[in-house]
Each structure stands twice: as C-alpha cells, then as structure tokens.
Coordinates of C-alpha atoms and ligand atoms in Angstrom, one line a residue:
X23 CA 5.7 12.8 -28.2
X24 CA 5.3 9.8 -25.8
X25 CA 5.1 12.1 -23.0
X26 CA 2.2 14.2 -25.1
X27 CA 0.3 11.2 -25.1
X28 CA 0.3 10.2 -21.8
X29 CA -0.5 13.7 -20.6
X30 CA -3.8 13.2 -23.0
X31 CA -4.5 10.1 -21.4
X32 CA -4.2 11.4 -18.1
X33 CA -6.6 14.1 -19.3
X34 CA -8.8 11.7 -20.3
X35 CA -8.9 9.8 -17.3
X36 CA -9.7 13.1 -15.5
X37 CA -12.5 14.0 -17.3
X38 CA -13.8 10.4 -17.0
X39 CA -13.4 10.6 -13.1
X40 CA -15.6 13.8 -13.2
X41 CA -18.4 12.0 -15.6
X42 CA -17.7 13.5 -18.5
X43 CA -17.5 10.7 -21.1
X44 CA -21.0 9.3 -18.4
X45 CA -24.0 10.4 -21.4
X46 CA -25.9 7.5 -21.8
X47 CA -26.2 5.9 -25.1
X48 CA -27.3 2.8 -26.7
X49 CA -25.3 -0.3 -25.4
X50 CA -22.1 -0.9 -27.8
X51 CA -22.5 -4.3 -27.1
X52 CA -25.0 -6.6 -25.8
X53 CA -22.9 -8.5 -23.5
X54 CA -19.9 -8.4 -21.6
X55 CA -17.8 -11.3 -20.0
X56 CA -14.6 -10.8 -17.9
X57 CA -12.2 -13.1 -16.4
X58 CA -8.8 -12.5 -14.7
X59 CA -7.6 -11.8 -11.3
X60 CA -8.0 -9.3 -8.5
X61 CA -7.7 -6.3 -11.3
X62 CA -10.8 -7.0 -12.3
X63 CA -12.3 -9.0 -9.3
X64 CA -15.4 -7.6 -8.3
X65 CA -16.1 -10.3 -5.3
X66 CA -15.9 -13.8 -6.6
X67 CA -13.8 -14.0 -4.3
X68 CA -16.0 -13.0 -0.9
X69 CA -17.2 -16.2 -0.3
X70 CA -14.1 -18.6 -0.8
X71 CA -11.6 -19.6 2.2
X72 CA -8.3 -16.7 1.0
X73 CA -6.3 -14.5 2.1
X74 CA -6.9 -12.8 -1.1
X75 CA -10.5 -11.1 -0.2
X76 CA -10.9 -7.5 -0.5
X77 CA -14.5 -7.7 1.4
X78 CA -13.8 -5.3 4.0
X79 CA -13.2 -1.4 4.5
X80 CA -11.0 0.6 3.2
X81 CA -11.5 -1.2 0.0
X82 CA -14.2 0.3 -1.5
X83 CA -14.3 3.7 -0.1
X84 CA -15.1 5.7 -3.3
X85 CA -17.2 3.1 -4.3
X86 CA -21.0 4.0 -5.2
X87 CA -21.8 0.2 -3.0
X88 CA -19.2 0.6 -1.0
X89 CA -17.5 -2.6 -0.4
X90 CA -17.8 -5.0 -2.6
X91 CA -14.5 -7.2 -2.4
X92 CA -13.2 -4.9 -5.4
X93 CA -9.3 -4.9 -4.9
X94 CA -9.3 -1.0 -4.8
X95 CA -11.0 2.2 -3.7
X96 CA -13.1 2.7 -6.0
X97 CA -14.3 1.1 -9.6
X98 CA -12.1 -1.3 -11.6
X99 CA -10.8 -0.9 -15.2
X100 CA -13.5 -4.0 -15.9
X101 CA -16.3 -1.5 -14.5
X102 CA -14.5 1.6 -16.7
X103 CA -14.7 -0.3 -19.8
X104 CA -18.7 -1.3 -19.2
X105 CA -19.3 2.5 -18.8
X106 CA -16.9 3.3 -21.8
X107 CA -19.4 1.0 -23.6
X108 CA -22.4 2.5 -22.3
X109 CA -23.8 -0.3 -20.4
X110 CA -26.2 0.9 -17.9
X111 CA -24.9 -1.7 -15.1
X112 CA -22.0 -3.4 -13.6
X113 CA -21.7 -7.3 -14.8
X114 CA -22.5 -9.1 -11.7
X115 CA -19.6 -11.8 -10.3
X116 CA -20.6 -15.5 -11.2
X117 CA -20.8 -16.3 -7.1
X118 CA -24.0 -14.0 -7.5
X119 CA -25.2 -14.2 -11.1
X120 CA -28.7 -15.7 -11.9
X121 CA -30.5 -17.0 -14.9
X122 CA -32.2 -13.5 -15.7
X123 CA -28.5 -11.6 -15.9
X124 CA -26.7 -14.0 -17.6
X125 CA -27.1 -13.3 -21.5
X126 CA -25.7 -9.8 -20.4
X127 CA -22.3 -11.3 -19.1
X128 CA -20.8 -12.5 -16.3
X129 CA -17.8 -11.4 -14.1
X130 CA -15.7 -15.2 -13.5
X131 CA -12.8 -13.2 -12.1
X132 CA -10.6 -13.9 -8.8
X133 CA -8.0 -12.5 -6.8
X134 CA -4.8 -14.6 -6.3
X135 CA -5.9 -17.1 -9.5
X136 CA -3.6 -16.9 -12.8
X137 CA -3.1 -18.9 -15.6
X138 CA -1.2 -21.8 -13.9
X139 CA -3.4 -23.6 -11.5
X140 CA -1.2 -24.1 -9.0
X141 CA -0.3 -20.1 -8.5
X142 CA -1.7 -18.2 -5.5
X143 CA -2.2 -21.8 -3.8
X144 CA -0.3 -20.4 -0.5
X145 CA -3.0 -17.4 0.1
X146 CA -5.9 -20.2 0.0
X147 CA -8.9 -21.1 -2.4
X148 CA -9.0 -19.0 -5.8
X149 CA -10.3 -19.6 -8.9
X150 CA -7.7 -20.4 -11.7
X151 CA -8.2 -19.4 -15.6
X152 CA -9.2 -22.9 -16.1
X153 CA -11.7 -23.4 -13.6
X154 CA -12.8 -19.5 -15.1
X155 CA -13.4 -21.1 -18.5
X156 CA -14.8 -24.3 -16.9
X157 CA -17.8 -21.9 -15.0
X158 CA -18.0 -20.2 -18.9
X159 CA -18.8 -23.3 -20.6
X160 CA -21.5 -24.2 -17.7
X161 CA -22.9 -20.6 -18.2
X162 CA -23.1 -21.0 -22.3
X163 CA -24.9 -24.3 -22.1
X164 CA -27.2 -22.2 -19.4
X165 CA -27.8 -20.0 -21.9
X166 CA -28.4 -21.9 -25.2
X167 CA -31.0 -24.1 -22.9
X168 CA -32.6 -20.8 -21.9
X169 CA -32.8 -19.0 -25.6
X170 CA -33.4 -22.5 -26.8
X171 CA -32.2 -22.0 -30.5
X172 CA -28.6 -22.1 -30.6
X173 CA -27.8 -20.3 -33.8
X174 CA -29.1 -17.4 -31.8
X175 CA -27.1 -18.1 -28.4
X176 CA -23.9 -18.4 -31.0
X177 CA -24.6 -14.9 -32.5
X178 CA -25.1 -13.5 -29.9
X179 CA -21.7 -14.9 -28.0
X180 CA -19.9 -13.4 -31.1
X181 CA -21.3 -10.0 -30.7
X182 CA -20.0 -9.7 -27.0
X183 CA -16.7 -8.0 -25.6
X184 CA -14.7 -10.3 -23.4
X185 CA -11.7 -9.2 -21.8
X186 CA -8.8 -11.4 -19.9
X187 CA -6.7 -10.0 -17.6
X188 CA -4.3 -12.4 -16.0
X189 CA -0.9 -13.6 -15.4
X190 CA 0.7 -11.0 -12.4
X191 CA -0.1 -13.7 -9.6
X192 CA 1.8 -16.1 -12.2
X193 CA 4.7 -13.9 -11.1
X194 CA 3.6 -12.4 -7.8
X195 CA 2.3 -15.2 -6.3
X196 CA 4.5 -17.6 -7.9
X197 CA 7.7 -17.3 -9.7
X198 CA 8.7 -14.4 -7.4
X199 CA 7.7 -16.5 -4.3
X200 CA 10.8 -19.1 -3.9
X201 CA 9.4 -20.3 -0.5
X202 CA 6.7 -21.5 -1.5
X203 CA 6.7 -22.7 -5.2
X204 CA 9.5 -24.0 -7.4
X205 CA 8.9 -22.3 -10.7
X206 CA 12.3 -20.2 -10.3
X207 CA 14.2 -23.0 -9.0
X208 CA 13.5 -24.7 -12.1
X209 CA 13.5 -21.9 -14.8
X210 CA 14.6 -19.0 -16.5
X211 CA 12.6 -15.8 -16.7
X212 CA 12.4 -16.8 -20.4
X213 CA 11.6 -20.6 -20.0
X214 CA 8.6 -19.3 -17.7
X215 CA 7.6 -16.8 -20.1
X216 CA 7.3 -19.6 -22.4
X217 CA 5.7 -22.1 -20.4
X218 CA 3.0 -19.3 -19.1
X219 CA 2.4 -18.3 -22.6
X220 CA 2.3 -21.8 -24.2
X221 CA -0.4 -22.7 -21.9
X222 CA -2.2 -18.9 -22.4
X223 CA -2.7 -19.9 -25.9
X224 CA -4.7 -22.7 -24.8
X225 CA -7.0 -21.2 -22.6
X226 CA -7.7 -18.1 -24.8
X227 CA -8.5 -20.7 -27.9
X228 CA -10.8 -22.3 -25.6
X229 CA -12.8 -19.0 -25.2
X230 CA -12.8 -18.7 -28.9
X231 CA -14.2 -22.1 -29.4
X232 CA -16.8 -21.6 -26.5
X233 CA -18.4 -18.6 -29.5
X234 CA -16.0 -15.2 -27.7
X235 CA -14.9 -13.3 -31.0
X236 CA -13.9 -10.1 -29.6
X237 CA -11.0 -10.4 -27.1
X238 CA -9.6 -8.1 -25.7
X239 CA -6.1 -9.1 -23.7
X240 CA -4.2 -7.2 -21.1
X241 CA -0.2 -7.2 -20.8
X242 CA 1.3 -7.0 -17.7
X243 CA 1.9 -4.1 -16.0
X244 CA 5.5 -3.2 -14.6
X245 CA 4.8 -5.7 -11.3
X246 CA 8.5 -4.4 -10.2
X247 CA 7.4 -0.9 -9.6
X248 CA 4.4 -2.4 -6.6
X249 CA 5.3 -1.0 -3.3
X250 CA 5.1 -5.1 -2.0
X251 CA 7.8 -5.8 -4.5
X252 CA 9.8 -2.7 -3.6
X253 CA 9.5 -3.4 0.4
X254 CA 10.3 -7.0 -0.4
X255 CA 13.8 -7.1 -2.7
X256 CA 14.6 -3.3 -2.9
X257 CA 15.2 -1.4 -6.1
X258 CA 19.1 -0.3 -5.5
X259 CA 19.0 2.7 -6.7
X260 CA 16.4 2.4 -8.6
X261 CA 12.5 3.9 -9.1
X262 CA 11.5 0.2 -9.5
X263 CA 13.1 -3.5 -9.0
X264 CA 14.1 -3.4 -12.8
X265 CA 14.9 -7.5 -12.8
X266 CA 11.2 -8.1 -12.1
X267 CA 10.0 -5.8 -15.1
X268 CA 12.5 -7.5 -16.9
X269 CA 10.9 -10.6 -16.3
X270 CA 7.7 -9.7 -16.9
X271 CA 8.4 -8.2 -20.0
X272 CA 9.8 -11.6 -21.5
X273 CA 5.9 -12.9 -21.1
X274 CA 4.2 -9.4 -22.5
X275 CA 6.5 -9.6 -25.7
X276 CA 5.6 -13.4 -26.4
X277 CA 2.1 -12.3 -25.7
X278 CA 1.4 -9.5 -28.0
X279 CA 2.8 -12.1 -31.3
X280 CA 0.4 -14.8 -29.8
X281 CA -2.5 -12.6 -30.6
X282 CA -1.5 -11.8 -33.9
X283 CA -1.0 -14.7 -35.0
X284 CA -4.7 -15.6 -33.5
X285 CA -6.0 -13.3 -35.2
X286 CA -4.2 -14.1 -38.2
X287 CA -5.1 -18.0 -38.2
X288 CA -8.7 -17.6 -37.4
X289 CA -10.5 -15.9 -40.0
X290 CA -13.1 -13.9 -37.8
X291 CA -11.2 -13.6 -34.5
X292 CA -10.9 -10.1 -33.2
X293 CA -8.7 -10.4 -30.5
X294 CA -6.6 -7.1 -29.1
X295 CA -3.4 -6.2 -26.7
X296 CA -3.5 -4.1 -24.4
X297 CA 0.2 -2.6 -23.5
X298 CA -0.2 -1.8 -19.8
X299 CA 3.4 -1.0 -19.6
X300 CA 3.0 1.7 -22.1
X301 CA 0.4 2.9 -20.5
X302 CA 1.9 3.2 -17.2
X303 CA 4.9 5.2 -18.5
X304 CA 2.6 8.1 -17.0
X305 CA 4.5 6.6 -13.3
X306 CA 7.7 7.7 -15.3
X307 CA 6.3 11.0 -15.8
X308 CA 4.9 11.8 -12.5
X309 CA 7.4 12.8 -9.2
X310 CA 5.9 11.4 -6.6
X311 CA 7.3 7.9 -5.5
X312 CA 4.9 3.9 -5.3
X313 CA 3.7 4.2 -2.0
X314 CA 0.4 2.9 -1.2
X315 CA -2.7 5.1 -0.3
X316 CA -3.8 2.4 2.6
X317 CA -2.2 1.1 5.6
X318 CA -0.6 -2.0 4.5
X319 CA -0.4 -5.6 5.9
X320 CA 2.5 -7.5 5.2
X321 CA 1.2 -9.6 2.8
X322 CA 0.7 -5.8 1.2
X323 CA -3.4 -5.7 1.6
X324 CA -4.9 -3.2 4.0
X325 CA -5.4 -3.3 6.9
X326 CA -8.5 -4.1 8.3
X327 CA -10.7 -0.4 8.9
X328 CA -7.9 1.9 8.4
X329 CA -7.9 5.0 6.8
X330 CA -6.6 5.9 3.2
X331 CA -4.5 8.7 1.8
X332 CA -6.6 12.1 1.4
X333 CA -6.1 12.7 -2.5
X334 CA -6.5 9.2 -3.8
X335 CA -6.4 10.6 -7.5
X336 CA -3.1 11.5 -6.6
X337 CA -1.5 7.8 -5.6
X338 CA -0.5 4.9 -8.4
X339 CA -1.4 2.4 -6.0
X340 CA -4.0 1.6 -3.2
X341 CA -2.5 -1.3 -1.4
X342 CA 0.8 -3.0 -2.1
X343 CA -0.1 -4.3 -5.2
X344 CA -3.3 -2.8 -6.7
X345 CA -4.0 0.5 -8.5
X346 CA -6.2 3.3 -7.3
X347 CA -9.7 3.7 -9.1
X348 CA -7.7 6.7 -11.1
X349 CA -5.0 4.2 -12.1
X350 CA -7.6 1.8 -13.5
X351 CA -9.1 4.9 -15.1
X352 CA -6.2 5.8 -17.0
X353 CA -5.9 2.2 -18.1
X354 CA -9.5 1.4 -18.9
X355 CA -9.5 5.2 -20.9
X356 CA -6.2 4.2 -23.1
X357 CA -7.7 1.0 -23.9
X358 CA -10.7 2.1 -24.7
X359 CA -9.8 4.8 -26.8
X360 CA -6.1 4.5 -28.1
X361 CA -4.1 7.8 -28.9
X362 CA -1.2 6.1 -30.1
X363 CA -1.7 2.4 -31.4
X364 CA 1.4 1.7 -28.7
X365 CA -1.6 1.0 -26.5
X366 CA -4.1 -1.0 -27.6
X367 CA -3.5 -3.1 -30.5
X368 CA -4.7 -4.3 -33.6
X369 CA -7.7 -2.4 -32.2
X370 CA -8.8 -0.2 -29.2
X371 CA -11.8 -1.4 -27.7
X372 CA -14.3 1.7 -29.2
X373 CA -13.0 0.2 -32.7
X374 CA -13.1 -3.3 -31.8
X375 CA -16.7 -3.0 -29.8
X376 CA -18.2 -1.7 -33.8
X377 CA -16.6 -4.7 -35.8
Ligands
NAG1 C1 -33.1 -18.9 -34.4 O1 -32.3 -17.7 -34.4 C2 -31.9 -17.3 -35.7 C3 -30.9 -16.2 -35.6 O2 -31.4 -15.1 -34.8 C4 -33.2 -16.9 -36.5 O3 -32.9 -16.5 -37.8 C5 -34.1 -18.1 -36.5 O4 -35.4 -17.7 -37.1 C6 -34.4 -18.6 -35.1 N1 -35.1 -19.9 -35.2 C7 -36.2 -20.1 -34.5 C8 -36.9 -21.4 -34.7 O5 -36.8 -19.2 -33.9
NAG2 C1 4.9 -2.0 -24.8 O1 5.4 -0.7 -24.8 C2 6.7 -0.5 -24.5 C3 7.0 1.0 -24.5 O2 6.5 1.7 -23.5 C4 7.6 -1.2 -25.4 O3 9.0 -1.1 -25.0 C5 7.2 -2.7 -25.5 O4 8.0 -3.3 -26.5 C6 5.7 -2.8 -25.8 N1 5.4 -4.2 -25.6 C7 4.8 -4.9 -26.6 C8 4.6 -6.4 -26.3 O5 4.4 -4.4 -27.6

C-alpha cells in the first residue's frame, strides 16, 4: 500500500509537470511568505559574497526566466506550491521586493543559512532563520504603515500560507563538516537534535507572534542519500550513508511533536509537517542509483556552463545536493494534496490553505 501511494504521487507529479493541475482559479490565499534555504531559494542569495549562489547556467535550464539563482533546473517546491494555490505569480525574493508586492508575500530564503546562525559560515555570507524573521518583522511594520489600519494588516497576516523549510545545512554544512565547526565534537546526533529543535521552536513562535497562522513545516529529507554525502563518506554497501539518515531522523521525529503541541497550545494556530522522508521513499522504489544530473564541483554545485543529463525527469538530484524540478514536484504535489496523512500532517496544504 505505501508503494501505491507513492506511485499516485509520482502520477501526480507527472501530470503537474505537463500543466495539468495549471487552470487558473481564484487565489486560495492572498499572500504567501517563505523562508528556508537553498530548497526554496529563489536568489536572495545573488547578490551576497558565497559560495552558495546558484546565479549561473546550468541552474535554471528548464526555467521559464532562465537563471535566477534557483538551486535547481527548473521551479522549486516553493514555486509548486504558489501554482498548487493558484497564485498567478512567483513571490519575488526580499533582495528585490518593493513596497507595491509586499502584502502578496515575500521570498526571505537563502542557500547555505539554517537555523543556527553560525551554520554554512565556511561557504561565506548567508542569511540565517533569524536574520529571515528579523527582514519579516521589518516587512510587517512596512506593511501596517502602508495599509495604515492594523486590525486589517493583522487579518490579513492570518489569512496567508507561510512555509519554513530549513535545517539540512544545520547538518550539511555543519554537524557533518568536523573541519570546520565543532557541533560533532561536542554532541550526540540526539543532543544536536535537541539543541536544533529547542531553538526551532523559538523561531517558528516568533513567526506566530509576528500575525503567521498557517504554517506549514518541512522535515528533512534523507540528506544521506545526496550524491555529496555519498562521494564524501561512502555508503558500505549501502543505497545511502544510513548513519546520516539516522541522524537526521532524530531532528524530524522531535519536530513533528513540536508542532503538535503548537498547535495544541495555541488556540488558532494551524501549523502542518511535512514528512519529506516519506515522501522520498519513491528513491526506494525507483532502480536507478543518486547521481547528479549536472557536472559537479567538489563542493557538489555545478560547474560553471556545463551541460545537464538529457531526461532530467528521470534524475532525484541536479547537483550534489539539490533535487531536480521533478523531485520538488513530487514533494510540493504530496504536500499539497496528501494521499496518505503519512505526508503532510495535521493538514495538507489544500485543507489547510481553506481553514
Ligand atoms: C480597519 O480594518 C477593519 C478590518 O478589515 C475594518 O473592519 C475597519 O473598518 C477598518 N478601519 C478603518 C478606519 O478603515
Ligand atoms: C516519516 O515517515 C517515515 C516512513 O516513511 C516514518 O518512519 C517516520 O516515523 C515519519 N516521521 C515522522 C516524524 O512522522
């Protein structure tokens, strides 16, 4: 039966690719806000002194734009779930934003950046959660002077979808980085589950007190089966390096409790997991093996104007560590319209976008 539903998800995904689910209707919501890191980085980034830019071809290759410093070929599960919602345009990144766009939403996300401030310092400048929320609560204040009656800003903040979709550089370009930061030197898998989670719940009450009601949160994805993670401590045997997944998994099964009980102390919160792992059991399914679609650098980006795999629909990943536009598809589909409450829960984001 789990199998069944992935196939129907993957279905899904396919006939979102073709346009399928693309009829235009009324907006489901009136605004959209999105923070995170390079999954849902749509070129905050650009600008900022990093290794961590995506600014440059191949990124970007099935991309109406082109590139855009989008961390994959095409659009990004962010992007999916605007469509999903039938919004008639892509939220624009708050390094671009102006005073006319912003009560529609605003993109604050950045590649490298995670919930610890300190995480994805080695690649350069990035811009954490915090600092995320920080340009949020700039942008509400922007707003409330601009509608100038704030019972109306506040209603409308409620009626928004926000989504959050952070905490793989915590591990990526932290904890699994001993070189360069001391996280593992110091903890357990557990302990740093705990501490990354402890200081989650702080940041996603802060975007509840700053008027965001419906919250949607992604897990982690299995960060073990990345071909960068593979290439860098081999999987003995294995399809993926299972002590990574492991790992991660500590953090996305203190996560998913942290939301219920959220939800459960705040009266009107509406917050919702998201269980990427489940949803990328379809890697389980399909044969062929995590090998990037792009010619990859060693710190597992492309390589600068180098061609990409032929059948993109047919790789997991683009680069060493990102998902192809179809991977995002399949995620943004199952979260958007849940065929087994494995994947999105209390609510999937059609339910959620109506409450
Ligand atoms: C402010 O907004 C509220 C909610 O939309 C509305 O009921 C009220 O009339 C507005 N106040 C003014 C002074 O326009
Ligand atoms: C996510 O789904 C997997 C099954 O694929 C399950 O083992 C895991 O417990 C789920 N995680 C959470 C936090 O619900």
């Amino acid at each position: 039966l789990p199998q069944l539903t992935m196939v129907n998800c993957y279905i899904f995904a396919v006939l979102m690719q073709l346009g399928i689910f693309l009829v235009f209707g009324k907006p489901q919501v009136p605004c959209y806000f999105i923070f995170g890191d390079s999954l849902v980085d749509s070129g905050n980034n650009n600008e900022l002194v990093t290794t961590a830019k995506a600014n440059y071809q191949p990124y970007g290759v099935d991309f109406p734009q082109g590139v855009t410093g989008r961390f994959t070929n095409g659009r990004t599960m962010a992007d999916m779930i605007g469509e999903l919602s039938d919004l008639d345009e892509f939220i624009p990144t708050h390094a671009t934003v102006t005073d006319q766009q912003i009560s529609k939403g605003v993109n604050y996300a950045s590649g490298g950046a995670g919930i610890l401030p300190e995480t994805g310092r080695h690649l350069g400048g990035r811009i954490s959660l915090e600092r995320q929320l920080n340009n949020h609560k700039e942008i509400v204040s922007q707003l409330s002077r601009l509608q100038e009656n704030t019972t109306f800003t506040n209603e409308h903040l409620s009626k928004c979808l926000y989504i959050v979709n952070t905490g793989s550089n915590d591990y990526i370009n932290n904890y699994l980085r001993p070189n360069f930061y001391k996280t593992s030197h110091m903890y357990t898998p557990y302990q740093y589950a705990s501490i990354l989670v402890r200081q989650y719940s702080l940041q996603l009450k802060r975007l509840y007190n700053l008027g965001a009601r419906k919250i949607v949160v992604f897990g982690l994805a299995p960060i073990g089966c990345t071909p960068a993670e593979i290439h860098y401590f081999g999987t003995s045997g294995n399809k993926c390096v299972e002590s990574i997944n492991e790992a991660v998994n500590q953090f996305n099964d203190k996560l998913k409790p942290l939301i219920d009980d959220i939800n459960h102390d705040n009266e009107d919160a509406k917050f919702t997991f998201i269980n990427v792992t489940h949803i990328s059991s379809l890697q389980k399914v399909v044969p062929w093996p995590n090998v990037p679609c792009c010619e990859v650098m060693v710190d597992g980006q492309c390589a600068h104007k180098t061609t990409t795999c032929p059948i993109r629909i047919l790789s997991i990943y683009y680069d060493g560590f990102h998902p192809t536009e179809f991977s995002h598809n399949v995620i943004a589909t199952s979260a958007y319209i849940a065929l087994s409450p494995m994947n999105a829960s209390p609510y999937d984001i059609r339910h959620l976008v109506q409450l």
